[in-house]
C-alpha cells in the first residue's frame, strides 16, 4: 500500500531532480497556509467580527473623534489578523517560478555535461536532461499559477470583509441613534 504511493513520487523526483522535491515542499507549505487562512476566515474571523460589532454596540458613545479612532483601531486589528499570512503566501508564490528556473539551469547543465562526456551522438542522454530541465519549470509555474489564483481571491475577500466590517459598525451605530 505505502509502496504504491511512494513509487510514483520517487519516479517523479528522479525525473525532475532535487529541485522538483523542493518545489513540492514549497507547494505543500503554500497550500497548507492557504487552507489555514480559509479555515480562519470561515470560523474564527466571523466570530471575532461579531464580537467586535457587539462590543461597539455596547459603547455608549460612537460619534466623537476618540470613539471613531478606537473603532478604526479595532477594525485594523481584526483585518490585520485576517491578512496575517498573506505576505508569506505571496513570497512562496514568487519563489516557485524561481525554483523552476533553478531546475531548468541544473537540467541544462546535465545536458551539457552529457554532451561533453558522450559526444553529440547521444540523443537519449540529451532528451533525459531536457526533460529533467523542463519538469521543474512546469511544476514551479503550475504551483505559482494556483497560488496566484488563491492569493488574489483572498485579497479580494480581505478588501470585501474590511468594507463589510465598517458598514456593519456604521449600521449598528445608526440603529442605536435612530
Coordinates of C-alpha atoms in Angstrom, one line a residue:
X1 CA 0.0 0.0 0.0
X2 CA 2.7 2.5 1.0
X3 CA 4.9 1.4 -1.8
X4 CA 2.1 2.1 -4.3
X5 CA 2.1 5.7 -3.0
X6 CA 5.8 6.2 -2.7
X7 CA 6.9 4.7 -6.1
X8 CA 5.2 7.3 -8.3
X9 CA 6.6 10.1 -6.1
X10 CA 10.1 8.6 -6.2
X11 CA 9.9 8.3 -10.0
X12 CA 8.7 12.0 -10.3
X13 CA 11.5 13.1 -8.0
X14 CA 14.0 11.1 -10.0
X15 CA 12.7 12.6 -13.3
X16 CA 12.7 16.2 -12.1
X17 CA 15.7 16.1 -9.8
X18 CA 16.1 17.6 -6.3
X19 CA 14.7 20.9 -7.3
X20 CA 11.3 19.3 -8.1
X21 CA 11.3 17.9 -4.5
X22 CA 11.9 21.5 -3.2
X23 CA 9.1 22.8 -5.3
X24 CA 6.8 20.1 -3.9
X25 CA 7.7 21.0 -0.4
X26 CA 7.1 24.7 -1.1
X27 CA 3.7 23.7 -2.6
X28 CA 2.8 21.8 0.5
X29 CA 3.7 24.8 2.7
X30 CA 1.8 27.2 0.3
X31 CA -1.4 25.1 0.2
X32 CA -1.2 24.5 4.0
X33 CA -1.1 28.2 4.6
X34 CA -3.9 28.8 2.2
X35 CA -6.1 26.2 3.8
X36 CA -5.3 27.6 7.2
X37 CA -6.4 31.1 6.0
X38 CA -9.7 29.7 4.6
X39 CA -10.4 27.9 7.9
X40 CA -9.6 31.0 9.9
X41 CA -11.8 33.2 7.7
X42 CA -14.8 30.7 7.8
X43 CA -14.8 30.1 11.5
X44 CA -12.7 32.2 13.8
X45 CA -12.8 35.5 11.9
X46 CA -16.6 35.6 11.7
X47 CA -16.9 35.0 15.5
X48 CA -14.3 37.8 16.2
X49 CA -16.2 40.1 13.8
X50 CA -19.5 39.5 15.6
X51 CA -17.8 40.1 19.0
X52 CA -16.3 43.4 17.7
X53 CA -19.7 44.5 16.5
X54 CA -21.3 43.6 19.8
X55 CA -18.5 45.4 21.7
X56 CA -19.1 48.5 19.5
X57 CA -22.8 48.4 20.1
X58 CA -22.3 48.3 23.9
X59 CA -20.4 51.5 23.8
X60 CA -22.5 54.5 24.8
X61 CA -20.6 57.0 22.7
X62 CA -20.0 56.5 18.9
X63 CA -19.5 59.9 17.3
X64 CA -16.5 61.5 19.0
X65 CA -13.0 61.5 17.5
X66 CA -11.8 59.1 20.2
X67 CA -14.7 56.7 19.5
X68 CA -14.0 56.7 15.8
X69 CA -10.3 56.3 16.3
X70 CA -11.0 53.3 18.7
X71 CA -13.3 51.8 16.0
X72 CA -10.6 52.2 13.4
X73 CA -8.0 50.5 15.7
X74 CA -10.4 47.6 16.4
X75 CA -11.1 47.2 12.7
X76 CA -7.4 47.4 11.8
X77 CA -6.5 44.7 14.3
X78 CA -9.2 42.4 13.0
X79 CA -8.4 42.9 9.4
X80 CA -4.6 42.6 10.1
X81 CA -5.3 39.2 11.7
X82 CA -7.2 38.2 8.6
X83 CA -4.4 39.3 6.4
X84 CA -1.7 37.8 8.6
X85 CA -0.1 35.1 6.4
X86 CA -0.8 36.8 3.0
X87 CA 2.8 38.2 2.7
X88 CA 4.1 34.6 3.2
X89 CA 1.7 33.3 0.6
X90 CA 2.9 35.9 -1.9
X91 CA 6.6 35.1 -1.1
X92 CA 6.0 31.4 -1.7
X93 CA 4.1 32.1 -5.0
X94 CA 7.0 34.3 -6.2
X95 CA 9.5 31.6 -5.1
X96 CA 8.0 28.8 -7.2
X97 CA 8.9 30.1 -10.7
X98 CA 12.4 31.0 -9.5
X99 CA 12.9 27.4 -8.2
X100 CA 11.6 26.2 -11.6
X101 CA 14.3 28.3 -13.2
X102 CA 16.9 26.7 -11.0
X103 CA 15.6 23.3 -12.1
X104 CA 15.9 24.4 -15.7
X105 CA 19.5 25.6 -15.2
X106 CA 20.6 22.4 -13.4
X107 CA 18.9 20.2 -16.0
X108 CA 20.6 22.1 -18.9
X109 CA 23.9 21.7 -17.1
X110 CA 23.4 18.0 -17.0
X111 CA 22.6 18.1 -20.8
X112 CA 25.9 19.9 -21.5
X113 CA 27.7 17.6 -19.1
X114 CA 26.3 14.6 -21.0
X115 CA 27.3 16.2 -24.3
X116 CA 30.8 16.7 -23.2
X117 CA 31.2 13.1 -21.9
X118 CA 29.4 11.1 -24.6
X119 CA 29.5 13.5 -27.6
X120 CA 26.8 14.9 -29.8
X121 CA 25.5 11.5 -31.0
X122 CA 23.9 10.5 -27.7
X123 CA 20.3 11.7 -28.2
X124 CA 18.8 9.7 -25.3
X125 CA 21.1 11.4 -22.8
X126 CA 20.2 14.8 -24.2
X127 CA 16.5 14.1 -24.1
X128 CA 16.7 13.0 -20.5
X129 CA 18.5 16.2 -19.5
X130 CA 16.0 18.3 -21.4
X131 CA 13.1 16.5 -19.7
X132 CA 14.7 17.0 -16.3
X133 CA 15.2 20.7 -17.1
X134 CA 11.6 21.3 -18.2
X135 CA 9.7 19.4 -15.5
X136 CA 10.7 21.7 -12.6
X137 CA 9.8 24.7 -14.7
X138 CA 6.4 23.3 -15.4
X139 CA 5.9 22.4 -11.8
X140 CA 7.1 25.8 -10.5
X141 CA 4.8 27.6 -12.9
X142 CA 1.8 25.4 -12.1
X143 CA 2.1 25.9 -8.4
X144 CA 2.6 29.6 -8.9
X145 CA -0.5 30.0 -11.0
X146 CA -2.7 28.2 -8.5
X147 CA -1.1 30.2 -5.7
X148 CA -1.7 33.5 -7.6
X149 CA -5.4 32.5 -8.0
X150 CA -5.7 31.9 -4.3
X151 CA -3.9 35.0 -3.1
X152 CA -5.8 37.3 -5.5
X153 CA -9.1 35.7 -4.3
X154 CA -8.1 36.1 -0.7
X155 CA -7.0 39.7 -1.2
X156 CA -10.5 40.3 -2.6
X157 CA -12.0 38.7 0.4
X158 CA -9.9 40.8 2.8
X159 CA -11.0 44.0 1.0
X160 CA -14.6 43.0 1.0
X161 CA -14.5 42.0 4.7
X162 CA -12.9 45.3 5.6
X163 CA -15.7 47.2 3.8
X164 CA -18.4 44.9 5.3
X165 CA -17.0 45.4 8.8
X166 CA -17.1 49.2 8.5
X167 CA -20.6 49.1 7.0
X168 CA -21.9 46.8 9.8
X169 CA -20.4 49.0 12.5
X170 CA -22.0 52.1 10.9
X171 CA -25.4 50.4 10.6
X172 CA -25.1 49.3 14.3
X173 CA -24.5 52.9 15.3
X174 CA -27.3 54.2 13.1
X175 CA -29.8 51.8 14.6
X176 CA -28.8 52.9 18.1
X177 CA -29.2 56.6 17.3
X178 CA -32.4 56.3 15.2

